[in-house]
Amino acid sequence: MAALGIAIGGGNWFSALALGVTLLKCLLIPTYHSTDFEVHRNWLAITHSLPISQWYYEATSEWTLDYPPFFAWFEYALSHVAKYFDQEMLNVRNLNYSSSRTLLFQRFSVIFTDALFVYAVHECCKCIDGKKAGKELTEKPKFILSVLLLWNFGLLIVDHIHFQYNGFLSGLMLLSIARFFQKRHMEGAFLFAVLLHFKHIYLYVAPAYGVYLLRSYCFTANKPDGSIRWNSFSFVRLISLGLIVFLVSAVSLGPFLALNQLPQVFSRLFPFKRGLCHAYWAPNFWALYSALDKVLSVIGLELKLLDPNKIPKASMTSGLVQQFQHTVLPSVTPLATFICTLIAMLPSVFCLWFKPQGPRGFLRCLILCALSSFMFGWHVHEKAILLAVLPMSLLSVGKAVDASIFLILTTTGHYSLFPLLFTAPELPIKILLMLLFTIYSISSLKTLFRKEKPLFNWMETFYLLGLGPLEVFCEFVFPFTSWNLKYPFVPLLLTSAYCAVGITYAWFKLYVSVLTGPPVGKTKKH
Amino acid sequence: MEKWYLMTAAVLLGLTVRWTVSLNSYSGAGKPPMFGDYEAQRHWQEITFNLPIKQWYFNSSDNNLQYWGLDYPPLTAYHSFLCAYVAKFINPDWIALHTSRGYESQAHKLFMRATVLIADLLIYIPAVVLYCCCLKEISTKKKIASALCILLYPGLILIDYGHFHLGFALWGVLGVSYDWDLLGSLAFCLAINYKQMELYHSLPFFCFLLGKCFKKGLKGKGLVLLIKLTCTVVASFVLCWLPFFTEREQTLQVLRRLFPVDRGLFEDKVANIWCSFSVFLKIRDILPHHIQIMISFCFTFLSLLPACIKLTLHPSPKGFRFTLVSCALSFFLFSFQVHEKSILLVSLPVCLVLSEIPFMSTWFLLVSTFSMLPLLLKDELLMPSVVTVMAFFIACATSFSIFEKTSEEELQLKCFSTSVRKYFTCFTFLPKIIQHLFLMSVITMILLTMMTVTLDPPQKLPDLFSVLVCFVSCLHFLFFLVYFNIIIMWDSKNGRSQKKIN
């Protein structure tokens, strides 16, 4: 502890920030945890007690293994530590097992693996240019960026209260981005390939990686006007990239290919039988679509235009993942969402190809891909917003426009996570942490860009301030009204519809700024 | 203030830590028949709500004083009464007479925790923020840093939110007191009427204000001020005690409840002189009761006399703060019937001088939390304790870079060592010694904590570790008492010499 103290005493603010948030995470150990806790316990048990051939077949618990093989191996590695804590949690039949030692182990496993995230943030801080460095430490972009990433509200509540392992996964992504900034492309590609085999949701941002590597790494030179120089193509680079991806995939999927289980693995990874929206409504385009449908159906019922008997009984808010039929508007199929997602991503990817702007352009495209998939994807979790929020933090300290988009995106995205924590003891925590992060992010970025025009126009300010009354209404007023029994879905509907507006707006604004951004000739990075 | 957002962040951080700690267990959770302080607070709500004010402090069939009878001054009782009204509104079972004894539920825990948080939010935290904003001669950054450190002080958080103890909230107003005399004395009277332990701080208040009057001249402005102050004090006391002044017996009974002199010299394991000394000699059993009282009174009085005289003669805000520390510490070490939680009354004035002597204050605050280790372990608060202590340490170390501030100047020992050097010219090793002592003390504390947690004490000495903890802490506190007295005694010379330089 003394050594630690001396290390901090030297004014090393970064380690103080990291240690501080780690301690806060430790304090969150006794908080509520969701069924994801049991999911991960079950995976520990599966990987520990069964042979590989059984991993993707085991179905004692309803929470079957549906992450790619690297994550299974990760759980396998963890289980070898877990056995020293409590042997019982490694039994597949011990459904919903939870002892205090299990809780400690699981929570600490998240906290410890976050070390990778901390390292990634450290690397990211090196990449951003400190041009605007003020005199005060608290006004330096590096300091602000590390607070925004390390103390990210979404990560804190999703990982350390709700329980998931997003910390080290996001760490891998940030690290691969940082490697691109540092011109270590091979390393970045390798990290991303590994990440894909940890959690396949990152497939959504793969187009950005693919196009960027092809355009800016495999083609080694540009014409003076920025367009592509076809004869500069480097086959060596392409082949080495392909080799990396192939080797990583071979290590991950090879064993299952050998066991002839690939179809089974893929059927677990891509369960298209789930509903369009997750149990809660992620604030995306489909939330607006479904909200419209719901409103229309209520109006229709009131006006006797619809026959009540023909309306499907399944309610989107019943809490279980299930199929959902729209009543008025046409129902949405997985294929339709897939096509919508692709169409939404295409312009950003084209932009990356025709107007390459170095790693910064790549980062924009990555965020747009993540946001587009969030907006139009099939069965999107509201937690997926973190996929866009974290990389966006890197942009936010660079330009005022990006800072404004970041703040709208983050604030609404984080607010939309509120329904994840619905228990009373966690209510003050989520409100306090949200206030902490929001006030800090808005004020510090305002201070950083105080010489430029204000970050928000009146409409945006009004919208963001509206979140406060919305929270008061949803959590403090509505549950005590008589409407609560008749329309229990109203708070969720309001939350996701309101947030969907903000996120759509941020997505749109970012798209506009990318498409109308300066042409290649003006940027002198190449 | 341009950096209001950092201050807001500090406050929000303090609140978050408080609430997360409150999710843990509390004193006497699930331990019938007496439970703990949590049940005491609930019981007071029950009593004050259901019984007429005349019976609050009296033993009756409805009010068994043996079972957590009300033994705090009227303001606490009123506060419980107020909370009881809210409780009634939410769930009448929580405060039903007789049947609610030992009531425990998740919802009720949430309610009780919320009452502490709200009291803190309304009184303690604004006081801390106001105090830090009013600090003179330091940068905005330092102001925010000291607010953050004070708000993160683990002892208070753990006792209020973990162990459950309401009532230190009002203490915060003390901070205000040295800027506006009348408001300060009013606030302090309220604090005394909230918790009689505040008497620990009354002497410095008295001496400081008296000294101020003397300074202004007893015949002119000083007299006016004195009269104003007296009126304020009397008025606020009368206001608080009004319902109990109707009969003489009422008043006496309340006083008897507040000062239970028939209890022992100390309770449980306290890190004060008497408890540590009784390791060698069982004073409690040897000496008769009234002699114990006499001895403790004499020791307390003698130990705080010099600082108080000094303050009366040279009243200054700085001297006032240090005298608060040393007086409270003397009371804690020597007075009669001290509870281990009373160390918080010393810690709070230490928090006030955090920005002046960061190194020593941090050290003291760490020791004070450590001295409550047996209590915290009993309440199963090991994890939050360790975490909050580390967080506090990191906050202090980062924001004040305490390890670079160990020169004589920074420790405020310049004058002292200069005067010692007149006799011993080689007296230059003081900062070095203090650094080594700090290292040793931290290592001892860590080792003792680990031993207490992991090892089983030998069968012959079941209390071995808690006695060791008390003994070690007591040594520390004695050392700090000497240190603070040195600062106070050599203070004005420092001021004068600085003026000469200027």
Short mmCIF file of N, CA and C in Angstrom, two decimals, chain A residues 14 114-126 150 171 175 179 182 184 187:
data_model
loop_
_atom_site.label_atom_id
_atom_site.label_comp_id
_atom_site.label_asym_id
_atom_site.label_seq_id
_atom_site.Cartn_x
_atom_site.Cartn_y
_atom_site.Cartn_z
N PHE A 14 -3.54 9.23 -13.75
CA PHE A 14 -4.22 8.15 -14.47
C PHE A 14 -4.44 6.95 -13.55
N ASP A 114 -11.20 -6.18 -16.27
CA ASP A 114 -11.24 -4.78 -16.69
C ASP A 114 -9.85 -4.17 -16.79
N ALA A 115 -8.84 -4.85 -16.25
CA ALA A 115 -7.47 -4.34 -16.35
C ALA A 115 -7.11 -4.11 -17.81
N LEU A 116 -7.60 -4.99 -18.68
CA LEU A 116 -7.34 -4.85 -20.10
C LEU A 116 -7.96 -3.55 -20.62
N PHE A 117 -9.14 -3.27 -20.14
CA PHE A 117 -9.83 -2.03 -20.54
C PHE A 117 -9.01 -0.82 -20.10
N VAL A 118 -8.50 -0.87 -18.86
CA VAL A 118 -7.71 0.25 -18.35
C VAL A 118 -6.48 0.45 -19.23
N TYR A 119 -5.83 -0.68 -19.59
CA TYR A 119 -4.65 -0.57 -20.44
C TYR A 119 -5.02 0.04 -21.79
N ALA A 120 -6.15 -0.40 -22.35
CA ALA A 120 -6.58 0.11 -23.65
C ALA A 120 -6.84 1.61 -23.56
N VAL A 121 -7.46 2.05 -22.47
CA VAL A 121 -7.71 3.49 -22.32
C VAL A 121 -6.40 4.24 -22.24
N HIS A 122 -5.44 3.64 -21.55
CA HIS A 122 -4.12 4.26 -21.44
C HIS A 122 -3.51 4.45 -22.83
N GLU A 123 -3.63 3.42 -23.65
CA GLU A 123 -3.09 3.49 -25.01
C GLU A 123 -3.83 4.53 -25.84
N CYS A 124 -5.17 4.56 -25.68
CA CYS A 124 -5.97 5.52 -26.45
C CYS A 124 -5.58 6.95 -26.11
N CYS A 125 -5.29 7.17 -24.82
CA CYS A 125 -4.94 8.52 -24.41
C CYS A 125 -3.65 8.99 -25.08
N LYS A 126 -2.78 8.04 -25.40
CA LYS A 126 -1.54 8.42 -26.06
C LYS A 126 -1.82 8.90 -27.49
N LEU A 150 -12.97 5.61 -18.49
CA LEU A 150 -12.84 4.77 -17.30
C LEU A 150 -14.10 4.82 -16.44
N GLY A 171 -12.35 -3.17 -24.16
CA GLY A 171 -10.91 -2.91 -24.07
C GLY A 171 -10.21 -3.42 -25.32
N LEU A 175 -8.31 -1.08 -27.92
CA LEU A 175 -6.89 -1.34 -28.13
C LEU A 175 -6.61 -1.49 -29.61
N ARG A 179 -4.19 0.80 -31.87
CA ARG A 179 -3.10 0.28 -32.70
C ARG A 179 -3.15 0.85 -34.10
N GLN A 182 -1.69 4.09 -34.03
CA GLN A 182 -0.23 4.01 -33.89
C GLN A 182 0.42 3.38 -35.11
N ARG A 184 0.09 0.45 -36.25
CA ARG A 184 0.43 -0.97 -36.09
C ARG A 184 -0.79 -1.77 -36.56
N GLU A 187 -1.31 -5.65 -35.85
CA GLU A 187 -1.69 -5.92 -34.46
C GLU A 187 -3.18 -5.62 -34.24
#
